[in-house]
JSON list of C-alpha atoms in Angstrom, two decimals:
[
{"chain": "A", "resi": 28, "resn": "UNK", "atom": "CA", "xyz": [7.86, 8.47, -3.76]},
{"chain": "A", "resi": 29, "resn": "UNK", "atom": "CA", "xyz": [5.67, 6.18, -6.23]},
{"chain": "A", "resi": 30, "resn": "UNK", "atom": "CA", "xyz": [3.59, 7.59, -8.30]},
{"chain": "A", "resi": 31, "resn": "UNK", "atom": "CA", "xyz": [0.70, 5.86, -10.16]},
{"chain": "A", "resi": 32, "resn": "UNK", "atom": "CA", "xyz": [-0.42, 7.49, -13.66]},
{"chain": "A", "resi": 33, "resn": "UNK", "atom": "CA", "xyz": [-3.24, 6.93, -16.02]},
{"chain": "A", "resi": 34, "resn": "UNK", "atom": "CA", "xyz": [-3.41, 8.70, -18.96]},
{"chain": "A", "resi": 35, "resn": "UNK", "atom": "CA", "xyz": [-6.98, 8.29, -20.13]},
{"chain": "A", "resi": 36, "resn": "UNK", "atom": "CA", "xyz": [-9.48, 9.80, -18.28]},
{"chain": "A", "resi": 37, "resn": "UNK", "atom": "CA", "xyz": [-12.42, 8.39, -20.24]},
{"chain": "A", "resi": 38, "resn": "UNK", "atom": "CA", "xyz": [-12.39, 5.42, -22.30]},
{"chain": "A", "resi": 39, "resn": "UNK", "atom": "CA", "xyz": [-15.33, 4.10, -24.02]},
{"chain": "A", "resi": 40, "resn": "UNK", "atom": "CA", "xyz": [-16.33, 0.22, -25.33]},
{"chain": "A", "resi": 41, "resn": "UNK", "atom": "CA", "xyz": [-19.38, -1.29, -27.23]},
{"chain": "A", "resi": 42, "resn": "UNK", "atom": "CA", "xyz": [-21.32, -4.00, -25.38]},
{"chain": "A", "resi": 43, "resn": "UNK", "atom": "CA", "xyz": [-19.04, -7.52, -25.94]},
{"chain": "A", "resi": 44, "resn": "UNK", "atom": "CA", "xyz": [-16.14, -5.54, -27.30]},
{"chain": "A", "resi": 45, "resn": "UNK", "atom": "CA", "xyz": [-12.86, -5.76, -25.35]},
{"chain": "A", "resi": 46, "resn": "UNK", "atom": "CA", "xyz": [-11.04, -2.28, -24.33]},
{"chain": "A", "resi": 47, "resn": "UNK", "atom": "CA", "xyz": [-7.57, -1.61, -22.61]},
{"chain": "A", "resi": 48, "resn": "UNK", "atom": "CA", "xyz": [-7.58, 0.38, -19.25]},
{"chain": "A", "resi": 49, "resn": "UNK", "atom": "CA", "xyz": [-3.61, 1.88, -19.19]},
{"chain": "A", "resi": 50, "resn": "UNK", "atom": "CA", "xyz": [-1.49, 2.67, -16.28]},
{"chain": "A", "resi": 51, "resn": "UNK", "atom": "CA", "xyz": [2.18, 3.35, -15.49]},
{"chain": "A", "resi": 52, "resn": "UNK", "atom": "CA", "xyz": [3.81, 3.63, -12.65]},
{"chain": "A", "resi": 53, "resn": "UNK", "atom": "CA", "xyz": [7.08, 4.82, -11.57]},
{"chain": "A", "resi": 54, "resn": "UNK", "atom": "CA", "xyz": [9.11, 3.14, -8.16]},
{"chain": "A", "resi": 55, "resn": "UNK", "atom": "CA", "xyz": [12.55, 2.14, -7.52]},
{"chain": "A", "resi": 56, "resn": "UNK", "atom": "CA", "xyz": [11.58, -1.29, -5.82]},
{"chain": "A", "resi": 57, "resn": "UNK", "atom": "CA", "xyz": [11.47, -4.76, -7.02]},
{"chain": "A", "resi": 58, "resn": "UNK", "atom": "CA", "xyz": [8.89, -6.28, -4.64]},
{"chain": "A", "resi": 59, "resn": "UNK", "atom": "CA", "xyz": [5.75, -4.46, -4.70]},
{"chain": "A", "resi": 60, "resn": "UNK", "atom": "CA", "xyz": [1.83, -5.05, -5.87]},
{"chain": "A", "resi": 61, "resn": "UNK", "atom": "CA", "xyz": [-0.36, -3.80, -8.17]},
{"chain": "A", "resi": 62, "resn": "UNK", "atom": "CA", "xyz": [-4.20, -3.75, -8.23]},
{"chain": "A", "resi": 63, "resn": "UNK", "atom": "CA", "xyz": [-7.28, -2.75, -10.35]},
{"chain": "A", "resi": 64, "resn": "UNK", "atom": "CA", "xyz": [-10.12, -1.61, -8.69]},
{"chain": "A", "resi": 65, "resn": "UNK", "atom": "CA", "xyz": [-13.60, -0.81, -10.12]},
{"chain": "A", "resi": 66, "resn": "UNK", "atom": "CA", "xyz": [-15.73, 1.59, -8.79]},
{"chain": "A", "resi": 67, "resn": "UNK", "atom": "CA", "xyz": [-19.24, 1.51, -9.93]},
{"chain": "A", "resi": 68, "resn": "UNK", "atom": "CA", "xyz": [-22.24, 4.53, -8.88]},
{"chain": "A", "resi": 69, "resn": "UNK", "atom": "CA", "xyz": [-22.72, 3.01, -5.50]},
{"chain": "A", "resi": 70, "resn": "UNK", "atom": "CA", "xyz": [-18.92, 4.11, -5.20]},
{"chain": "A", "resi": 71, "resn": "UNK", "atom": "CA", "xyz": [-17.79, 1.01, -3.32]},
{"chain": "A", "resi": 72, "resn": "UNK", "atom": "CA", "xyz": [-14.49, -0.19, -4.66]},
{"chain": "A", "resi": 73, "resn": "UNK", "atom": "CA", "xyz": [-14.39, -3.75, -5.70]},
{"chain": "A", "resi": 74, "resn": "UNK", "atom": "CA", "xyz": [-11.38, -5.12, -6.41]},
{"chain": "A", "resi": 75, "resn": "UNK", "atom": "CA", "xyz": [-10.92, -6.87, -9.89]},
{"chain": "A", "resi": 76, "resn": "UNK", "atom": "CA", "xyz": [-7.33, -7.88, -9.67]},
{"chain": "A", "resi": 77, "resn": "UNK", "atom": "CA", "xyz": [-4.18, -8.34, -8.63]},
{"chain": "A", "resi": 78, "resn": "UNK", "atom": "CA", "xyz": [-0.57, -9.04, -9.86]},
{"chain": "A", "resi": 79, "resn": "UNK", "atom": "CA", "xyz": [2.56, -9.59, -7.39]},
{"chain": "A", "resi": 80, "resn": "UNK", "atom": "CA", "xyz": [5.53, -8.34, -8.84]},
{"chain": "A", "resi": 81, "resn": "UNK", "atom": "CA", "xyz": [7.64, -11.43, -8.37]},
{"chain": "A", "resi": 82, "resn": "UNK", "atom": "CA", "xyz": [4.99, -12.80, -10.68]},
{"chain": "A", "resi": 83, "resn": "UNK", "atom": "CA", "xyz": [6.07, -13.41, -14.94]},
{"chain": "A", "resi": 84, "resn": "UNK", "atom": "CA", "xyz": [2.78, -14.82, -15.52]},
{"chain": "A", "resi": 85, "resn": "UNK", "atom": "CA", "xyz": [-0.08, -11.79, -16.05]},
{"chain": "A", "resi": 86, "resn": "UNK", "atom": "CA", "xyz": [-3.31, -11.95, -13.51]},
{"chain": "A", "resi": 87, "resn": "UNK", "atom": "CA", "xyz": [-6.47, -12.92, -15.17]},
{"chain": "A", "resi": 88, "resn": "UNK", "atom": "CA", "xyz": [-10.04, -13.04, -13.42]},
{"chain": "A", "resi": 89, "resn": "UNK", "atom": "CA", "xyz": [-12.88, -14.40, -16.04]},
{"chain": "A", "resi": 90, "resn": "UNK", "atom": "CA", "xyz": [-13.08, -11.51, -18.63]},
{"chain": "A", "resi": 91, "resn": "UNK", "atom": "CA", "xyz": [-10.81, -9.67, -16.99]},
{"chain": "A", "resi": 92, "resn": "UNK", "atom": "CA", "xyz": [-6.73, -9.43, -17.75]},
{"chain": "A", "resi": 93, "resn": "UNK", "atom": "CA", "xyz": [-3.21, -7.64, -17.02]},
{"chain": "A", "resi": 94, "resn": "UNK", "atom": "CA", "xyz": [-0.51, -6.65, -18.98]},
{"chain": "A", "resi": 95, "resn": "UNK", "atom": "CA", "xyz": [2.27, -6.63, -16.70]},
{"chain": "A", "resi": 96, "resn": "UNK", "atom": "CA", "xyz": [5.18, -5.02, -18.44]},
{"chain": "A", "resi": 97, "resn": "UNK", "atom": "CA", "xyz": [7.52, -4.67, -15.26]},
{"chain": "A", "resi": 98, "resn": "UNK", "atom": "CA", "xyz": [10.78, -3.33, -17.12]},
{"chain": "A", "resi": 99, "resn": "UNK", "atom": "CA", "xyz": [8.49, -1.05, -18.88]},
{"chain": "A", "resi": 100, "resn": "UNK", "atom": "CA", "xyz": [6.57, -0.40, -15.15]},
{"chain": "A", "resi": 101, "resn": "UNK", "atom": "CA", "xyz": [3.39, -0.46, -16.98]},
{"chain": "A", "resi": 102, "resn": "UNK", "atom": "CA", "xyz": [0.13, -2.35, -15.73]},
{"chain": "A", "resi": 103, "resn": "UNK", "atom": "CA", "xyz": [-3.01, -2.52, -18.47]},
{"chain": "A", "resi": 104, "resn": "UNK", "atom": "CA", "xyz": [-5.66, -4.16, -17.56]},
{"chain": "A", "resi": 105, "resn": "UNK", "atom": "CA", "xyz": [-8.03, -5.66, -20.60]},
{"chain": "A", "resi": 106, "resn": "UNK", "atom": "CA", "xyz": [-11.68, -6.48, -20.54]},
{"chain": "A", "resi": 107, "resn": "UNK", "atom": "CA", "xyz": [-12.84, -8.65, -22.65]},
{"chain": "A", "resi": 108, "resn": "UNK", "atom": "CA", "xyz": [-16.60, -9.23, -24.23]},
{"chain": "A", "resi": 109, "resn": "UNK", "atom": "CA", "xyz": [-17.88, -5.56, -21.87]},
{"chain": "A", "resi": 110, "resn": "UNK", "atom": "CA", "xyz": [-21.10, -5.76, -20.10]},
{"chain": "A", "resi": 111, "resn": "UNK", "atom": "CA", "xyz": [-22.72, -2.90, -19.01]},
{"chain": "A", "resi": 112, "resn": "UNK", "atom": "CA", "xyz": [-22.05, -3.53, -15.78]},
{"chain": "A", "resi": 113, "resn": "UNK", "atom": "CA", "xyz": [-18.60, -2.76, -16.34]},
{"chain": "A", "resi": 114, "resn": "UNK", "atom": "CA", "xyz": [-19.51, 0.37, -16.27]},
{"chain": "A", "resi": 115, "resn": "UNK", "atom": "CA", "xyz": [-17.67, 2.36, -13.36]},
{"chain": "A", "resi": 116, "resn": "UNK", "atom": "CA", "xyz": [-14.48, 4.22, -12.51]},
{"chain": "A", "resi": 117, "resn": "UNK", "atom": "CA", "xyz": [-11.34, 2.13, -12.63]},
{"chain": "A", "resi": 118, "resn": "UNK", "atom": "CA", "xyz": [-8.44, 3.02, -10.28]},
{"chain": "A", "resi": 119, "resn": "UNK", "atom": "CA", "xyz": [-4.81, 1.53, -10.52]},
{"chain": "A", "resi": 120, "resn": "UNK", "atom": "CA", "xyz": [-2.96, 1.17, -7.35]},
{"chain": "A", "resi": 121, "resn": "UNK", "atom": "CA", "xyz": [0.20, 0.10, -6.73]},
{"chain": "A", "resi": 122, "resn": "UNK", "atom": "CA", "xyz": [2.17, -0.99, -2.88]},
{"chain": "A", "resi": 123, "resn": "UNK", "atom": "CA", "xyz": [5.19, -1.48, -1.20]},
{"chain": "A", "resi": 124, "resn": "UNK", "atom": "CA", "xyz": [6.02, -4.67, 0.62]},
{"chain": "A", "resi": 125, "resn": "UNK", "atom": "CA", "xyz": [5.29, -4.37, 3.83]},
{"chain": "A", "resi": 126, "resn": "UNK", "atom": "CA", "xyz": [2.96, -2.34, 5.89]},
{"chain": "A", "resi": 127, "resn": "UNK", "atom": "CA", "xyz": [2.23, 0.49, 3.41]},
{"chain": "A", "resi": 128, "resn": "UNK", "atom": "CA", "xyz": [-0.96, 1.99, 1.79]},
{"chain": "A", "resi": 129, "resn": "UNK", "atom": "CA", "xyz": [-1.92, 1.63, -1.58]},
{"chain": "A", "resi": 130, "resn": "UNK", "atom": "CA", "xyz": [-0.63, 5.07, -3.92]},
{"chain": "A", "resi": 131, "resn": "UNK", "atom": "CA", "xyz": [-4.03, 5.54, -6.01]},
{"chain": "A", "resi": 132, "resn": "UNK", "atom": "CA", "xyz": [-3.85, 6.69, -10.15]},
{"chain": "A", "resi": 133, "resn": "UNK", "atom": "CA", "xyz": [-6.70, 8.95, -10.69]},
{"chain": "A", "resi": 134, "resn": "UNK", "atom": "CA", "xyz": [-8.80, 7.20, -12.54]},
{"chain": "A", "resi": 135, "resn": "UNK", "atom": "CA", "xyz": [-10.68, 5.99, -15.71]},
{"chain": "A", "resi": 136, "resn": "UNK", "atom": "CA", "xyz": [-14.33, 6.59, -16.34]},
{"chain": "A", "resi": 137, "resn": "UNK", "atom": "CA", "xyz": [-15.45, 3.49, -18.63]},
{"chain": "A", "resi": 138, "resn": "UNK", "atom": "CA", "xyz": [-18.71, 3.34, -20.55]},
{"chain": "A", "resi": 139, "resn": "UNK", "atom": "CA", "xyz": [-20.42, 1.09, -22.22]},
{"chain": "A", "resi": 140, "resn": "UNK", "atom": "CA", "xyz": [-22.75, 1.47, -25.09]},
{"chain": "A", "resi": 141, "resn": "UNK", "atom": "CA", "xyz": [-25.32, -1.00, -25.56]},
{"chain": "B", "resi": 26, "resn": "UNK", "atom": "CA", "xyz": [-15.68, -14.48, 5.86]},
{"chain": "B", "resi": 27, "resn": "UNK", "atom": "CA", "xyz": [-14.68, -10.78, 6.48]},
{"chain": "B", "resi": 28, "resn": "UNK", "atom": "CA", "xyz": [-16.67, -7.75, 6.71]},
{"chain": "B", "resi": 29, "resn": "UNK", "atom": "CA", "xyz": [-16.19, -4.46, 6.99]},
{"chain": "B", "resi": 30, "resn": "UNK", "atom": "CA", "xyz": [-18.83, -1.82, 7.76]},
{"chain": "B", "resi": 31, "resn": "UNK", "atom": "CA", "xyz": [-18.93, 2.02, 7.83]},
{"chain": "B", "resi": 32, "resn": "UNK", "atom": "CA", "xyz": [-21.49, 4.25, 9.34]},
{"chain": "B", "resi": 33, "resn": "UNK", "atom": "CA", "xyz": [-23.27, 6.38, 8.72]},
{"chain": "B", "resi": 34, "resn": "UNK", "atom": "CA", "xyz": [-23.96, 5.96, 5.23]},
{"chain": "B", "resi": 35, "resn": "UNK", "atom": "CA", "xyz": [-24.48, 9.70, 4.58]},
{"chain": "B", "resi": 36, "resn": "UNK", "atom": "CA", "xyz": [-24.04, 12.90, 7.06]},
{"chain": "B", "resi": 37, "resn": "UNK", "atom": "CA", "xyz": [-25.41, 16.14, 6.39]},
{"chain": "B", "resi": 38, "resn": "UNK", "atom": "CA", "xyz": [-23.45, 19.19, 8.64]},
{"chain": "B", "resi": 39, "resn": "UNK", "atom": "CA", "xyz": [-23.12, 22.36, 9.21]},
{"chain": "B", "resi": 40, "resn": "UNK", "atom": "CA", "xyz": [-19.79, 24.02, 8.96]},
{"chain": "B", "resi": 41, "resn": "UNK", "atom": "CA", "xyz": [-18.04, 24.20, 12.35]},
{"chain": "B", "resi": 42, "resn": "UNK", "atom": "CA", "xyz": [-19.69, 21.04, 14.01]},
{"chain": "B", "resi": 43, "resn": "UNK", "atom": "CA", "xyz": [-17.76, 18.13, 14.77]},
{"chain": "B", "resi": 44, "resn": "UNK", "atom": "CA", "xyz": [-17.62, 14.95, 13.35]},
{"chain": "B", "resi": 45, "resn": "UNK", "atom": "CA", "xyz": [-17.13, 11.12, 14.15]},
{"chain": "B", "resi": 46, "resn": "UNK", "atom": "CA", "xyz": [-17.67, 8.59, 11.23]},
{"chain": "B", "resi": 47, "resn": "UNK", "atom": "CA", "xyz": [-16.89, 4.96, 12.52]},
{"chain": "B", "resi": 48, "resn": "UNK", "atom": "CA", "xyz": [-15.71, 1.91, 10.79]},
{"chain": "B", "resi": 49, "resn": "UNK", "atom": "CA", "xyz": [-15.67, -2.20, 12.32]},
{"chain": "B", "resi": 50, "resn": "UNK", "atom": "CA", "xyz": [-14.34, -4.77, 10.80]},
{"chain": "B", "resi": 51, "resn": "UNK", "atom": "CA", "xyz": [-15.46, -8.34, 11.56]},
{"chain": "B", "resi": 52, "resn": "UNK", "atom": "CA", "xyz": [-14.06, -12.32, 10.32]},
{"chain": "B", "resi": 53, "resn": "UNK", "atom": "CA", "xyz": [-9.91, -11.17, 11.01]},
{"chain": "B", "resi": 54, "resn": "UNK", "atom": "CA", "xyz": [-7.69, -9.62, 14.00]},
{"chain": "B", "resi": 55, "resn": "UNK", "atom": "CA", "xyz": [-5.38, -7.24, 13.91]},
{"chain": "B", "resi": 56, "resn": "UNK", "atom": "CA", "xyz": [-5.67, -6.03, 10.33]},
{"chain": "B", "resi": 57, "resn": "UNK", "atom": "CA", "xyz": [-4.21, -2.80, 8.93]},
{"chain": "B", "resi": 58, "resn": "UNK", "atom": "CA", "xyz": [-6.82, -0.09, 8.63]},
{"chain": "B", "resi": 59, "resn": "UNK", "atom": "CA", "xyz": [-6.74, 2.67, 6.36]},
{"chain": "B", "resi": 60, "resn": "UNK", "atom": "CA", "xyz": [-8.75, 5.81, 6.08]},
{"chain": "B", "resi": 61, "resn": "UNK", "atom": "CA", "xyz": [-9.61, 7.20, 2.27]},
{"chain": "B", "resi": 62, "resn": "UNK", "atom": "CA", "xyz": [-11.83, 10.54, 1.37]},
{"chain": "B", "resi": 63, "resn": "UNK", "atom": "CA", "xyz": [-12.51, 10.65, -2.39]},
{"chain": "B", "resi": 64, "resn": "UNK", "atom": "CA", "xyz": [-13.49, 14.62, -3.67]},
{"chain": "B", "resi": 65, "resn": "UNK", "atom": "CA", "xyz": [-16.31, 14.59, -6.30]},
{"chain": "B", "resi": 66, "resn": "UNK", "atom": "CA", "xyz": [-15.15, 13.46, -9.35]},
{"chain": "B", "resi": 67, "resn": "UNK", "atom": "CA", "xyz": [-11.38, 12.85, -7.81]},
{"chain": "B", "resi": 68, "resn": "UNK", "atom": "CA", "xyz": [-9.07, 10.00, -6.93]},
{"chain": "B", "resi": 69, "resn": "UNK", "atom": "CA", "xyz": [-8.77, 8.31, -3.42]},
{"chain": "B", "resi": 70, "resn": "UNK", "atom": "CA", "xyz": [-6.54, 10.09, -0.68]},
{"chain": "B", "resi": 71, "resn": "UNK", "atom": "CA", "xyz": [-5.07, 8.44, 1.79]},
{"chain": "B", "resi": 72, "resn": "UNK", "atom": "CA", "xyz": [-5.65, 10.00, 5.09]},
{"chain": "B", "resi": 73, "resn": "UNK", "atom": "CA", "xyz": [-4.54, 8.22, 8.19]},
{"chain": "B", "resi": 74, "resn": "UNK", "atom": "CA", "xyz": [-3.98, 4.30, 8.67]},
{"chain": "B", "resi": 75, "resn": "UNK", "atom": "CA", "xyz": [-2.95, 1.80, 11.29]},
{"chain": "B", "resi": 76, "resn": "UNK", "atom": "CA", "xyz": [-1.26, -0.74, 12.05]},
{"chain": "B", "resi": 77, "resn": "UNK", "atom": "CA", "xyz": [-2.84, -1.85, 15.23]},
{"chain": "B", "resi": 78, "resn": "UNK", "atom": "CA", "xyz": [-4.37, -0.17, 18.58]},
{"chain": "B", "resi": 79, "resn": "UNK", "atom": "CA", "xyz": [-3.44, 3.29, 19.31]},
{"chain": "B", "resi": 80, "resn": "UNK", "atom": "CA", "xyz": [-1.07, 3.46, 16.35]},
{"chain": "B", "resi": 81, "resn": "UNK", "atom": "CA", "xyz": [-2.03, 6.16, 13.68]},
{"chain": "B", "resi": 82, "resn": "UNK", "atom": "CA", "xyz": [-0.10, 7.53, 11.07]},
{"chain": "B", "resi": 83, "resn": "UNK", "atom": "CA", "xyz": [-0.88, 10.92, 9.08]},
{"chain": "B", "resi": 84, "resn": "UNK", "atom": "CA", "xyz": [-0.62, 11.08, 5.74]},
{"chain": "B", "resi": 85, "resn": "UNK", "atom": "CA", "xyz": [-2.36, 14.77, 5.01]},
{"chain": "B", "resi": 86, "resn": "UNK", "atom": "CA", "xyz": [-2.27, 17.45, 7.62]},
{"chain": "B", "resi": 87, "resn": "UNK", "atom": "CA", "xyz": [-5.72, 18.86, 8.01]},
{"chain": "B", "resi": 88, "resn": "UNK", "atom": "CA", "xyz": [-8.44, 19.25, 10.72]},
{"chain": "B", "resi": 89, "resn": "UNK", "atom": "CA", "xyz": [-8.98, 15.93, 10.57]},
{"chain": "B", "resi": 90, "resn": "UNK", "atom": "CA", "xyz": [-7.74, 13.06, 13.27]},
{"chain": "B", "resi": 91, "resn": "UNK", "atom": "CA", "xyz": [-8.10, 9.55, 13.54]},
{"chain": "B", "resi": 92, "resn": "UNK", "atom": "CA", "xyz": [-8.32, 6.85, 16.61]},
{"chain": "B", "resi": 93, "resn": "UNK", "atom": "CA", "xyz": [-8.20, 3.32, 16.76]},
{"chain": "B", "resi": 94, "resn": "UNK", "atom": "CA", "xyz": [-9.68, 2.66, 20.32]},
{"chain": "B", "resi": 95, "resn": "UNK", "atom": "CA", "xyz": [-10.17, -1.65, 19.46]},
{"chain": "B", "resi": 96, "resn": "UNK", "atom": "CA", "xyz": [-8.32, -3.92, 17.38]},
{"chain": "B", "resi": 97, "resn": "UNK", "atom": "CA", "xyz": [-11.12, -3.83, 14.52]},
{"chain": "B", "resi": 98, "resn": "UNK", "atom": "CA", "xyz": [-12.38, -0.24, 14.77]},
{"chain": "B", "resi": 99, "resn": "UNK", "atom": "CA", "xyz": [-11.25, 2.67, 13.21]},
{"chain": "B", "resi": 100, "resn": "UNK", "atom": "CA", "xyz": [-13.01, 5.97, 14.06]},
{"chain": "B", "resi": 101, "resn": "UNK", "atom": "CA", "xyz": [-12.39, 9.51, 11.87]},
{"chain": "B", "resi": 102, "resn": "UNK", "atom": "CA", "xyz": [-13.08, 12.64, 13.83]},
{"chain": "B", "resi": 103, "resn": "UNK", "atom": "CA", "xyz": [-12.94, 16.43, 13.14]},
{"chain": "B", "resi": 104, "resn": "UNK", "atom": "CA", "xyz": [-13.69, 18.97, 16.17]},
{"chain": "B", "resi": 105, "resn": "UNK", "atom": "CA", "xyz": [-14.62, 21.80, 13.34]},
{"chain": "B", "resi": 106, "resn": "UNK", "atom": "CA", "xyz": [-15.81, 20.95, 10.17]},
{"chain": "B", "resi": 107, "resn": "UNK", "atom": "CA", "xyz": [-14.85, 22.95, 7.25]},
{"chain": "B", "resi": 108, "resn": "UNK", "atom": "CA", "xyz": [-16.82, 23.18, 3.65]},
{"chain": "B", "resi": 109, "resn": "UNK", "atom": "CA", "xyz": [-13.64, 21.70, 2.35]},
{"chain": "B", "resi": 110, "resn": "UNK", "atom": "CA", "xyz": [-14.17, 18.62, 4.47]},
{"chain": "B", "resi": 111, "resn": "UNK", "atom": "CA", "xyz": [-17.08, 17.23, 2.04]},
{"chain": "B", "resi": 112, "resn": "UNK", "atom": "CA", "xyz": [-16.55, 14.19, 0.10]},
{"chain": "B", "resi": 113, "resn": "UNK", "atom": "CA", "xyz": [-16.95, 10.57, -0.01]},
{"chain": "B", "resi": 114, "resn": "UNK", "atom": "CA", "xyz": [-14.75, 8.54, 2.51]},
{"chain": "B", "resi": 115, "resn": "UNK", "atom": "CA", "xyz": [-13.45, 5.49, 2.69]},
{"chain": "B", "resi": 116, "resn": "UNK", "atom": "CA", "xyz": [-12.39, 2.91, 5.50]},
{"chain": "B", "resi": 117, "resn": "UNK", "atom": "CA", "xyz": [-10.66, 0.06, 4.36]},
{"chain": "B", "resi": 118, "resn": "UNK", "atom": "CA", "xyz": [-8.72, -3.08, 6.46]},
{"chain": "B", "resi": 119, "resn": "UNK", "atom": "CA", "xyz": [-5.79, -5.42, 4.74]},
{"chain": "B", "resi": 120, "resn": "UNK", "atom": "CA", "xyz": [-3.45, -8.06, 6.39]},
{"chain": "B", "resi": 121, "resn": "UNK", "atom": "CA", "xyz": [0.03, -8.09, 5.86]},
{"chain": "B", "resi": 122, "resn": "UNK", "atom": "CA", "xyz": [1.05, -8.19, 2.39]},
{"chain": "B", "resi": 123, "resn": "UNK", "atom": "CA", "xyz": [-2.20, -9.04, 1.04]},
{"chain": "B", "resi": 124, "resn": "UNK", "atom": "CA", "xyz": [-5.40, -7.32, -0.63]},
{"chain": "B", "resi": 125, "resn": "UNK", "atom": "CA", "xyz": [-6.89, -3.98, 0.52]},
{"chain": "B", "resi": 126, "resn": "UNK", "atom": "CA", "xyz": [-10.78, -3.87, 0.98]},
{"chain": "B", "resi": 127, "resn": "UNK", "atom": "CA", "xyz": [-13.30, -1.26, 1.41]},
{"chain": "B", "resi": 128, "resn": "UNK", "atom": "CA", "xyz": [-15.91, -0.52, 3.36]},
{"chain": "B", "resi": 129, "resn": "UNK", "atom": "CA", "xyz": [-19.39, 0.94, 1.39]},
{"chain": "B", "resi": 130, "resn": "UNK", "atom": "CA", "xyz": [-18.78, 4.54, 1.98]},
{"chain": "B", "resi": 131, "resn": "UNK", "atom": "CA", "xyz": [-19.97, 7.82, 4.19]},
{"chain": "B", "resi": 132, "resn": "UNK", "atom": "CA", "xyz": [-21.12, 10.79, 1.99]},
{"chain": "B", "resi": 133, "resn": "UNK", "atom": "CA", "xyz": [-20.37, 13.57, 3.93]},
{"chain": "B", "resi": 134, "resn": "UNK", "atom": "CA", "xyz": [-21.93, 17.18, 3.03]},
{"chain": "B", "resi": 135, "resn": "UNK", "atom": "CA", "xyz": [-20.90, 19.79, 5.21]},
{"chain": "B", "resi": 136, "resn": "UNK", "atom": "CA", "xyz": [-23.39, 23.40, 4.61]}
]
């Protein structure tokens, strides 16, 4: 089964800093997806990106970017100048082709001091 | 443009009652559905989702159960809740091979 891992539970950035989010993940496929999703008090998940597998060139959305290291089966996500609205719970997700759920890491609380 | 919605927004019960939280999706037909509780302070677990009407697959045995009695709504029931029941959960809907999205959330307490 995959398995989704990330190593920091807290992580910590100063306002317009830039700070790496890790997460590994372990499957035996080649065609799969990976995500980043934010998760801020209100405890809605917002997505902040995606990278398809298939995919050599990294995701990036505004100030936010992936590492995608796929022999290494490691997805870091970087954000760059921090708001605080970045703020939140960050969960890395990973799934199968197909018709399959998304296999959740557990999470990394971000703050950020003004 | 897609929506989903979740209701209610936060439940309050006493152990042993039973439970129905809904969720609707509008803007898309026949999207996966997905049901997620999150514990306090915990990751996401994946409880039940489906692949279209009257199709529901279990991912965590429990007291739990799910239905999906229309293409874009996906209703979580329990006939006896337990303490161990409270948490924060999660509907989400996806098409094939694309994006996950969630709905805003039911805080459940159960006293």
């Amino acid at each position: 089964a995959q398995t989704v891992t990330q190593s920091q539970p807290e992580m910590s950035v100063q306002e317009a800093e830039t700070v790496t989010l890790s997460c590994t993940y372990d499957t035996s496929e080649s065609d799969y997806y990976l995500f980043w999703y934010k998760q801020p008090p209100s405890r809605q998940m917002i997505l902040v990106i995606r990278q398809e597998a298939y995919k050599q060139q990294n995701a990036t959305e505004n100030r936010f970017s992936v590492n995608f290291q796929k022999a290494a089966k490691s997805f870091s996500l970087k954000i760059s100048d921090s708001q605080l609205g970045d703020a939140a719970m960050y969960f890395c997700a990973y799934r199968s082709s197909g018709n399959t759920p998304l296999v959740f890491g557990k999470g990394t609380r971000l703050s950020v001091i003004a | 443009s897609q929506t989903i919605h979740q209701w209610p927004a936060t439940l309050v019960q006493p152990v042993g009652s039973p439970l129905s939280l809904e969720c609707t999706v509008e803007g898309t037909s026949n999207p996966n559905l997905y049901w997620y509780r999150q514990a306090a302070g915990r990751g996401l677990q994946l409880l039940f989702y489906s692949v279209g009407i009257g199709q529901i697959s279990s991912e965590v045995p429990q007291n739990l159960s799910a239905s999906r009695p229309q293409d874009r709504q996906f209703i979580l029931s329990s006939k006896k809740l337990l303490l161990s029941d409270s948490g924060f959960y999660l509907c989400a809907w996806a098409q094939l091979q694309e994006t996950q999205y969630f709905g805003p959330g039911t805080r459940l307490l159960v006293l």
